[in-house]
GROMACS .gro file of C-alpha atoms in nm:
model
  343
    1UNK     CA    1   1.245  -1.151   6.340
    2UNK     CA    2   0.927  -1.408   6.255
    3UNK     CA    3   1.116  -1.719   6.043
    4UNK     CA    4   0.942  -1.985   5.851
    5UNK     CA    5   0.849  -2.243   6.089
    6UNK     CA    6   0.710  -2.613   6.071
    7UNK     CA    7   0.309  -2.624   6.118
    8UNK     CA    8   0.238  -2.831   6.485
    9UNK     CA    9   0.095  -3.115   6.420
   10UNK     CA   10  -0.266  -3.007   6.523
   11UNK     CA   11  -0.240  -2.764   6.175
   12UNK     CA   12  -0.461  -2.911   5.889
   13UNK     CA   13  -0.195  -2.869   5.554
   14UNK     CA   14  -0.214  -2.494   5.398
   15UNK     CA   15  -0.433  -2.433   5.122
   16UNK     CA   16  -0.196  -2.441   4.806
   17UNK     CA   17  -0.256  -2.332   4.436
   18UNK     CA   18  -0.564  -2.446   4.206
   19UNK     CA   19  -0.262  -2.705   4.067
   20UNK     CA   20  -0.394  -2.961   4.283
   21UNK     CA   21  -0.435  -3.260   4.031
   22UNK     CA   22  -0.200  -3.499   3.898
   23UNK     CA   23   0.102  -3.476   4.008
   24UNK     CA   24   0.106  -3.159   4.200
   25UNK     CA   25  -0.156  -3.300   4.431
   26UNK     CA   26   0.072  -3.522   4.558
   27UNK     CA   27   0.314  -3.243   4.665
   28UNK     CA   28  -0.017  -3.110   4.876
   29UNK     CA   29  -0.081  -3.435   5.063
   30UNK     CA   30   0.103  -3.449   5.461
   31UNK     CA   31   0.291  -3.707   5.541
   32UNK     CA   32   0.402  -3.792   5.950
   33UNK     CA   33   0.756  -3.722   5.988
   34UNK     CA   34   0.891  -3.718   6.371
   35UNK     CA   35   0.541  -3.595   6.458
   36UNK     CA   36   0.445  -3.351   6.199
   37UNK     CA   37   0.231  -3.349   5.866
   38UNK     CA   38   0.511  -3.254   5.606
   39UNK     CA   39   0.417  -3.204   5.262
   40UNK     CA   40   0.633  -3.239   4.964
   41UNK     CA   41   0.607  -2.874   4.861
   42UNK     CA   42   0.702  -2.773   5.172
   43UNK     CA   43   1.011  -3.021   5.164
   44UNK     CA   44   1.043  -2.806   4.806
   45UNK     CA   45   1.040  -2.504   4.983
   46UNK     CA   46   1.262  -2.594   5.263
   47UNK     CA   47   1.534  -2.670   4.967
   48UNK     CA   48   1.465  -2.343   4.778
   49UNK     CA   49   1.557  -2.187   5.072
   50UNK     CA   50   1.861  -2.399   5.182
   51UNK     CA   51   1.997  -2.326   4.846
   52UNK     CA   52   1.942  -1.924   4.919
   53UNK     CA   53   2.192  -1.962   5.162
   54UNK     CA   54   2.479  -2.103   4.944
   55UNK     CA   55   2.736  -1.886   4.748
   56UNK     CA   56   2.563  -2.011   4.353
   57UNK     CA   57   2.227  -1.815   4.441
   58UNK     CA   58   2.239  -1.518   4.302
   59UNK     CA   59   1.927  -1.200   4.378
   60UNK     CA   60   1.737  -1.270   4.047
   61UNK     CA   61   1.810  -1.660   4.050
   62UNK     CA   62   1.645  -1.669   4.386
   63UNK     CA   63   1.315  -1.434   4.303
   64UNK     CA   64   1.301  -1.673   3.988
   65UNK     CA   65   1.289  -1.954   4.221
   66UNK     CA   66   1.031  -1.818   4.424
   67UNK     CA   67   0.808  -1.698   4.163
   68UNK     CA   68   0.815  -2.063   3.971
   69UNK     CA   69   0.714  -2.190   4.348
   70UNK     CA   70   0.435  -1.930   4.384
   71UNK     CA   71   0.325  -2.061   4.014
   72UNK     CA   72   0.342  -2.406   4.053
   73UNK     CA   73   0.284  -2.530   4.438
   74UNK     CA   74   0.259  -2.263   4.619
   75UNK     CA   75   0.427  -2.096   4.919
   76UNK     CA   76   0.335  -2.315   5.186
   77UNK     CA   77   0.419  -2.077   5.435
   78UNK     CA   78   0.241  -1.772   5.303
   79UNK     CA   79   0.201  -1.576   5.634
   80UNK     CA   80   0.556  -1.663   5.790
   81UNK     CA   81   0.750  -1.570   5.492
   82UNK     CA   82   0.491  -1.232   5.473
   83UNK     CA   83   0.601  -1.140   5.814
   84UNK     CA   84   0.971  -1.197   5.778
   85UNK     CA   85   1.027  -1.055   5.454
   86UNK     CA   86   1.010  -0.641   5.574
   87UNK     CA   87   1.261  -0.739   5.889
   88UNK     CA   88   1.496  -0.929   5.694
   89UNK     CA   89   1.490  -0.624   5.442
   90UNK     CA   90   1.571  -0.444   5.681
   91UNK     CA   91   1.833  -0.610   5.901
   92UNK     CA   92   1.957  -0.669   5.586
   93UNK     CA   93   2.032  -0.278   5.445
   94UNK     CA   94   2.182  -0.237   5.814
   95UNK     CA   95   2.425  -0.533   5.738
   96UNK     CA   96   2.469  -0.363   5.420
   97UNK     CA   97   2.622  -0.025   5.584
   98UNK     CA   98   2.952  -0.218   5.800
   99UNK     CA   99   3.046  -0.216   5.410
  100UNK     CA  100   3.039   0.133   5.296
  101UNK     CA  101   3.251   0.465   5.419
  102UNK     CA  102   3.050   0.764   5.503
  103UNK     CA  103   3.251   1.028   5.308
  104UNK     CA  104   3.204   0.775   4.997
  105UNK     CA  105   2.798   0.802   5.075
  106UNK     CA  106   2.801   1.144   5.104
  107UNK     CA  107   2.966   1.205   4.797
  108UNK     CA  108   2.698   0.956   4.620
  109UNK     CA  109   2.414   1.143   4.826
  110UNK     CA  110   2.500   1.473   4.703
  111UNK     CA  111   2.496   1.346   4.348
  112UNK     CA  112   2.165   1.199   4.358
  113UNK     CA  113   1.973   1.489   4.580
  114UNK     CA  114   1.872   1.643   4.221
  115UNK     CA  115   1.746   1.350   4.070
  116UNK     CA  116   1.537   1.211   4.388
  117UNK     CA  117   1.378   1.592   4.413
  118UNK     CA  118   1.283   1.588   4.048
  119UNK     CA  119   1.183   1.215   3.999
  120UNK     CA  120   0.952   1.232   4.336
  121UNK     CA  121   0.736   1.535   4.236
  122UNK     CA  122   0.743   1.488   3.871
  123UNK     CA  123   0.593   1.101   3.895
  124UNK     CA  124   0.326   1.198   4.150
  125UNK     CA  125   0.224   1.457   3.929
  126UNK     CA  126   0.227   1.224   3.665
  127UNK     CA  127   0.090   0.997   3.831
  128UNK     CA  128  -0.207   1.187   3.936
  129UNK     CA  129  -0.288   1.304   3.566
  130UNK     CA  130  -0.240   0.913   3.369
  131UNK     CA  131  -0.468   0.745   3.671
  132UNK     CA  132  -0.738   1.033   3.598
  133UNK     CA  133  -0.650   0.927   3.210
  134UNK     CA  134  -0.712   0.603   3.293
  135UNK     CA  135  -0.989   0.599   3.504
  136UNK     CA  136  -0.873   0.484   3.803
  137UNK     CA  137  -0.983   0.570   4.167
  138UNK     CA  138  -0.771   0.825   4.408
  139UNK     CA  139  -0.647   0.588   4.593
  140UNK     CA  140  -0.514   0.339   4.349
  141UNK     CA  141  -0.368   0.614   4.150
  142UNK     CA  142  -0.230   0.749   4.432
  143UNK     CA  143  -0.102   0.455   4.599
  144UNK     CA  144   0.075   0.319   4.264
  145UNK     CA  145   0.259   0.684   4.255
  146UNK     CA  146   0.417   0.692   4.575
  147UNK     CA  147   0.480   0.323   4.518
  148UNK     CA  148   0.640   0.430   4.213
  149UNK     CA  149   0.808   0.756   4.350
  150UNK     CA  150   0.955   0.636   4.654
  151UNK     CA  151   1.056   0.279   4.697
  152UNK     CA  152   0.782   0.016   4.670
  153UNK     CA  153   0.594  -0.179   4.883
  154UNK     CA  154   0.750   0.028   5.186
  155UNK     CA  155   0.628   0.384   5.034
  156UNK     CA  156   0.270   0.215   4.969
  157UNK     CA  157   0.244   0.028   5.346
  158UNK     CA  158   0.312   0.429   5.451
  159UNK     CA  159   0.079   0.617   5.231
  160UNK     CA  160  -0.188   0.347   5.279
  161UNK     CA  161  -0.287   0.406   5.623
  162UNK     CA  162  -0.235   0.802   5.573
  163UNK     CA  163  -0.531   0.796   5.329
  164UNK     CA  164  -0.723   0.491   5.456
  165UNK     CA  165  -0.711   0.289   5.188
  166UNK     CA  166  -0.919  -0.041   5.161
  167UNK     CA  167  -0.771  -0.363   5.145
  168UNK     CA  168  -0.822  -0.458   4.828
  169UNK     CA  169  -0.671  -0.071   4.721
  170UNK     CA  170  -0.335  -0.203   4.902
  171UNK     CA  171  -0.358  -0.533   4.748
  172UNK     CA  172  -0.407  -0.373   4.380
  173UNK     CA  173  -0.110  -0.123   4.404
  174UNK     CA  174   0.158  -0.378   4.603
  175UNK     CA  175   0.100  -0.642   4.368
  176UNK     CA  176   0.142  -0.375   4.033
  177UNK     CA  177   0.490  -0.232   4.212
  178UNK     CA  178   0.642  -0.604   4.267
  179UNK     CA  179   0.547  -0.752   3.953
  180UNK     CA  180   0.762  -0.423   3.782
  181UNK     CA  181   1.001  -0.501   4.034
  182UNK     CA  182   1.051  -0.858   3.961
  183UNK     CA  183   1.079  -0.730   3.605
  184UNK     CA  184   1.337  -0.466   3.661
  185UNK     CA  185   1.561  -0.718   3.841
  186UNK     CA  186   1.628  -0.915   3.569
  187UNK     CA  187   1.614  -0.665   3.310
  188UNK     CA  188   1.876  -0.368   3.454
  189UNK     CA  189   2.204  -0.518   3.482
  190UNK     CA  190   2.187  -0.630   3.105
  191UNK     CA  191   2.105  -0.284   3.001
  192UNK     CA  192   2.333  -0.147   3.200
  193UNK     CA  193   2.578  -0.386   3.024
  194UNK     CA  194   2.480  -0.292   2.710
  195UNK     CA  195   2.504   0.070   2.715
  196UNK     CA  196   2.835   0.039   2.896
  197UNK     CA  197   2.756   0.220   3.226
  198UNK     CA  198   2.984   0.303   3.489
  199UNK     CA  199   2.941   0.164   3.832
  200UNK     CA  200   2.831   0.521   3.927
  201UNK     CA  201   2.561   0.497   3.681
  202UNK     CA  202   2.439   0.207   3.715
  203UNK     CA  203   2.384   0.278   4.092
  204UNK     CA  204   2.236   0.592   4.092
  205UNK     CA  205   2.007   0.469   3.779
  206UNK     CA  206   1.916   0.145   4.027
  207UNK     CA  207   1.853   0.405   4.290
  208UNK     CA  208   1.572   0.646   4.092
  209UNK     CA  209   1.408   0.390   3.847
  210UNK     CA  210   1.359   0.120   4.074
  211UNK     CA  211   1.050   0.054   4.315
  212UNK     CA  212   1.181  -0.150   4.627
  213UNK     CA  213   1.493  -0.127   4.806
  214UNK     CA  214   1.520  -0.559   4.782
  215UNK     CA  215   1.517  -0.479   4.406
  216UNK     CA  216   1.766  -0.181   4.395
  217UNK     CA  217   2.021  -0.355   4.602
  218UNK     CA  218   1.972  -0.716   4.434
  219UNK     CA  219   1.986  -0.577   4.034
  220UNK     CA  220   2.307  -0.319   4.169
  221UNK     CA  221   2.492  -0.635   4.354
  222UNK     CA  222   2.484  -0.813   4.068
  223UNK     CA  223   2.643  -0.498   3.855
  224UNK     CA  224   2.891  -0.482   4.138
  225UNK     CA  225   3.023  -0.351   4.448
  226UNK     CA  226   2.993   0.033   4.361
  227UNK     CA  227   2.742   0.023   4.197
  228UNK     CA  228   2.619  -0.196   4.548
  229UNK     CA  229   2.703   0.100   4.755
  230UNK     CA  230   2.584   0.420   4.536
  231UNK     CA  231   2.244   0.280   4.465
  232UNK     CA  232   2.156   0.166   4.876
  233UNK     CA  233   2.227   0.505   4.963
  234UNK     CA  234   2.099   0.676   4.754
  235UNK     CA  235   1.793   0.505   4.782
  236UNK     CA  236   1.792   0.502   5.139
  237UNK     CA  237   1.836   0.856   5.124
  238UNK     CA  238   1.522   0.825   4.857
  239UNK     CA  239   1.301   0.639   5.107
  240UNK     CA  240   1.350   0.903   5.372
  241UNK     CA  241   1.065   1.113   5.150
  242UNK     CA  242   0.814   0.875   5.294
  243UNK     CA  243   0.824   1.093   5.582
  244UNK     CA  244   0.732   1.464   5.414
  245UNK     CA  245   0.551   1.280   5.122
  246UNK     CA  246   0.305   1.078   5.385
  247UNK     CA  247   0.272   1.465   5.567
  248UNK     CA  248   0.164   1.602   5.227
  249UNK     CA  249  -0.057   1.311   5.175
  250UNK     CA  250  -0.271   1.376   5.471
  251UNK     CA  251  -0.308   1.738   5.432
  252UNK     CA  252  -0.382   1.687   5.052
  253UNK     CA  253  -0.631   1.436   5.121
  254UNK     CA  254  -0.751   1.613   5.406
  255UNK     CA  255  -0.695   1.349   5.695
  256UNK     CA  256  -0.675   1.424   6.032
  257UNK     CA  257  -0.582   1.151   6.393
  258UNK     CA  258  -0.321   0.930   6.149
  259UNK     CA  259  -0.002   0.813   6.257
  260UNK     CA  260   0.286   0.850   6.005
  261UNK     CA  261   0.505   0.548   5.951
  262UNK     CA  262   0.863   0.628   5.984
  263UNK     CA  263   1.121   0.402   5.803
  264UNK     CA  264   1.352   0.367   6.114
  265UNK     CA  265   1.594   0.157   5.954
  266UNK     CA  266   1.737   0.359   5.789
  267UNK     CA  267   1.896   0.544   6.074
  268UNK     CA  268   2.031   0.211   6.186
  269UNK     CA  269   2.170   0.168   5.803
  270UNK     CA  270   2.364   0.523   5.904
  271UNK     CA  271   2.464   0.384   6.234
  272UNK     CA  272   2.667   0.109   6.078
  273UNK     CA  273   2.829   0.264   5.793
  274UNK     CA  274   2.907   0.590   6.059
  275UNK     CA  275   3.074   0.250   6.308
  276UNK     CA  276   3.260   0.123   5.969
  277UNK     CA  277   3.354   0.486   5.915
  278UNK     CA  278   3.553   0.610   6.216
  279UNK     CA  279   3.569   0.235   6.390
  280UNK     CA  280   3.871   0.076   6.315
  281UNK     CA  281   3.828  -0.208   6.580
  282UNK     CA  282   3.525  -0.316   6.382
  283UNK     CA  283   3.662  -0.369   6.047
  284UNK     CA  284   3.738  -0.694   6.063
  285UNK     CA  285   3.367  -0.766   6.153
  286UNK     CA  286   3.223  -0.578   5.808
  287UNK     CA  287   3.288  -0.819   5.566
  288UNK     CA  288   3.099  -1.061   5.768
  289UNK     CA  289   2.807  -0.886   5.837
  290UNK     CA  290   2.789  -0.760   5.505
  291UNK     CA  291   2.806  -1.116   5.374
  292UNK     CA  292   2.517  -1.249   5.586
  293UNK     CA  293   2.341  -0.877   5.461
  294UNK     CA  294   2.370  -1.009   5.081
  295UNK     CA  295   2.242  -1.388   5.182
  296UNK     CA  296   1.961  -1.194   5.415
  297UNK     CA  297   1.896  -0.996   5.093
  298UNK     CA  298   1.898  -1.278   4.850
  299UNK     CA  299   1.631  -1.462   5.100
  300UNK     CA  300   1.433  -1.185   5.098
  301UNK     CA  301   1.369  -1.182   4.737
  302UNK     CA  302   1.280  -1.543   4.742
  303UNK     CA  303   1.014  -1.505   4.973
  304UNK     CA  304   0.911  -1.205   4.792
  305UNK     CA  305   0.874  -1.405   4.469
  306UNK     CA  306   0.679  -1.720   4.660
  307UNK     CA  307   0.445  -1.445   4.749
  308UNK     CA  308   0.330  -1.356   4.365
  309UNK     CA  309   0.065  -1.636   4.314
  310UNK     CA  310  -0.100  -1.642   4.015
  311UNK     CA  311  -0.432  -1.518   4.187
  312UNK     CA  312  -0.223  -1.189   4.302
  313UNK     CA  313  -0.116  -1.124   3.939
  314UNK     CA  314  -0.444  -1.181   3.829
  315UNK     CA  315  -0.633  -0.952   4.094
  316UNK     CA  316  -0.478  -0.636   3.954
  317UNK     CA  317  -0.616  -0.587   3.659
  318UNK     CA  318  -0.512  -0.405   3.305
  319UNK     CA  319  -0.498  -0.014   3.429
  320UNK     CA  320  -0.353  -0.037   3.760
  321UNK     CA  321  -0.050  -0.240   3.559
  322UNK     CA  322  -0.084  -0.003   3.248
  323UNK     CA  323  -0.039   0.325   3.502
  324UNK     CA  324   0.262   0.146   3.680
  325UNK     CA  325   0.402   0.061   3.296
  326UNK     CA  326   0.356   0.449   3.230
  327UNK     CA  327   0.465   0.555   3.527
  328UNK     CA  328   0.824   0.293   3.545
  329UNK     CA  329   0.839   0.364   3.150
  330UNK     CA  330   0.865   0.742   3.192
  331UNK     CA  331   1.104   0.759   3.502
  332UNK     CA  332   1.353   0.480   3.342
  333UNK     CA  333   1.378   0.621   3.010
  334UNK     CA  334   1.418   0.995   3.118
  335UNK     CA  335   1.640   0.929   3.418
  336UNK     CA  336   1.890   0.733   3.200
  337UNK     CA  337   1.914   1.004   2.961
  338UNK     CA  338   2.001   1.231   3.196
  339UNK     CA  339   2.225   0.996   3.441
  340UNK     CA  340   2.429   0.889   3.080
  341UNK     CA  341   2.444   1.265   2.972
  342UNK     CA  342   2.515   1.441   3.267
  343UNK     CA  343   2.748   1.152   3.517
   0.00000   0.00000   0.00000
């Protein structure tokens, strides 16, 4: 797994934010320490993250942190923290499974099979017929549906290469998907308050209106523990549609030679929780694993925050976030109906 590392002392200072004046432009200018060219916001950084680590950070506390960095210096480590933040995801949601029981998972799989089938199709349709509303191209439209259907950035890095998207497509429909995300964080778990939902209903709600797994897991561990376990496996068992969904993709949009991307992770999730299952010699090992899972998973979310700079909010534009609105608006509001009238 790539970590954030120091710059050798060769490396001119990164490029931060257009906050460079007054006061932030002395957080931009490297100092010598032991060697190497340190810069206060990387010193900021470097205590963001140290603080990520302790027991008071909490999921949404630490995207907040990241996404005042991203606004104010900068992430000075844009391309280390890029690189780490799918593996840590990931080793993360395999920490996650020492904590659950299989027969428990099942149980929560079966319950959200329905809802996964119906949400998928019905938001790509959806999708397809608002971005035509709207005016937006194939790509983008389709991108921001899978995005949308699926789980997030990890649907979208799929589907991209299945349809050879551009660049700036990928760009466009990532940065719609975690802005929503960032928004959903914070948002759920007082809803879910509100409305007084169980922990089975807040989990499985997590699970289908959600974009990103880092999201799902962070809003449903701060609901608690049940809810912790019904929403990651039911969206794991969500994100498994990458597989027939980036199939249909390429036959739909009539693309032959690509390589599907599949989420293998997920089968090392399984792994664990099958170990934590029927291993009894291993039990005393799952509640530390799963501990450094939810610290792995509350770092991940403050790198994924450092990594919305005002110029990525600002490259989308208004339709790509209006379709992603529709889109989140229409799956949240009719999946909560139905999870409150029917679980």
């Amino acid at each position: 797994m790539a970590h954030p590392t120091l710059l050798p002392p060769t490396a001119p200072a990164p490029a931060g934010p257009a906050h460079t004046t007054g006061i932030f432009r002395h957080f931009h200018t490297p100092h010598q320490v032991l060697g190497y060219p340190i810069t206060g916001r990387q010193v900021v950084f470097g205590l963001l993250l140290v603080f990520c680590l302790t027991p008071w950070a909490s999921p949404p506390v630490a995207l907040a942190l990241g996404l005042v960095l991203a606004q104010t210096l900068g992430n000075p480590f844009a391309s280390q923290t890029k690189m780490a933040t799918a593996k840590l995801l990931q080793y993360s949601v395999v920490g996650l499974g020492f904590g659950m029981n299989a027969h428990a998972a099942v149980q929560a799989g079966r319950a959200g099979i329905l809802f996964t089938v119906a949400s998928i199709f019905g938001t790509l349709i959806l999708g397809y017929f608002a971005g035509r509303w709207l005016g937006l191209g194939r790509h983008v439209t389709h991108l921001i549906s899978c995005g949308t259907a699926i789980c997030g950035g990890s649907a979208i890095a799929a589907v991209g290469p299945v349809i050879r998207a551009k660049d700036e497509e990928m760009s466009v429909a990532l940065g719609t998907v975690f802005v929503l995300n960032a928004i959903a964080l914070f948002a759920f778990p007082p809803i879910g308050h509100a409305l007084a939902m169980t922990q089975q209903q807040f989990g499985l709600w997590c699970a289908i209106a959600i974009h990103d797994t880092s999201s799902v897991v962070g809003a449903a561990k701060v609901y608690g523990d049940q809810a912790l376990q019904v929403a990651t496996t039911v969206k794991l068992a969500r994100a498994l549609w990458i597989i027939p969904v980036s199939i249909g993709t390429a036959l739909i949009f009539k693309q032959k030679g690509v390589k599907i991307k599949i989420p293998y992770f997920i089968f090392g999730f399984i792994a664990a929780m099958l170990l934590n299952t029927y291993v009894p010699a291993l039990h005393p090992l799952g509640p530390v694993l799963v501990a450094l899972a939810k610290i792995g998973l509350t770092v991940t979310l403050f790198f994924i925050g450092a990594g919305l700079s005002a110029a990525t909010l600002r490259s989308v534009g208004a339709k790509p976030y209006l379709l992603g609105v529709l889109l989140w608006g229409v799956i949240s509001s009719v999946s909560l109906y139905v999870i409150l009238h029917t679980v």
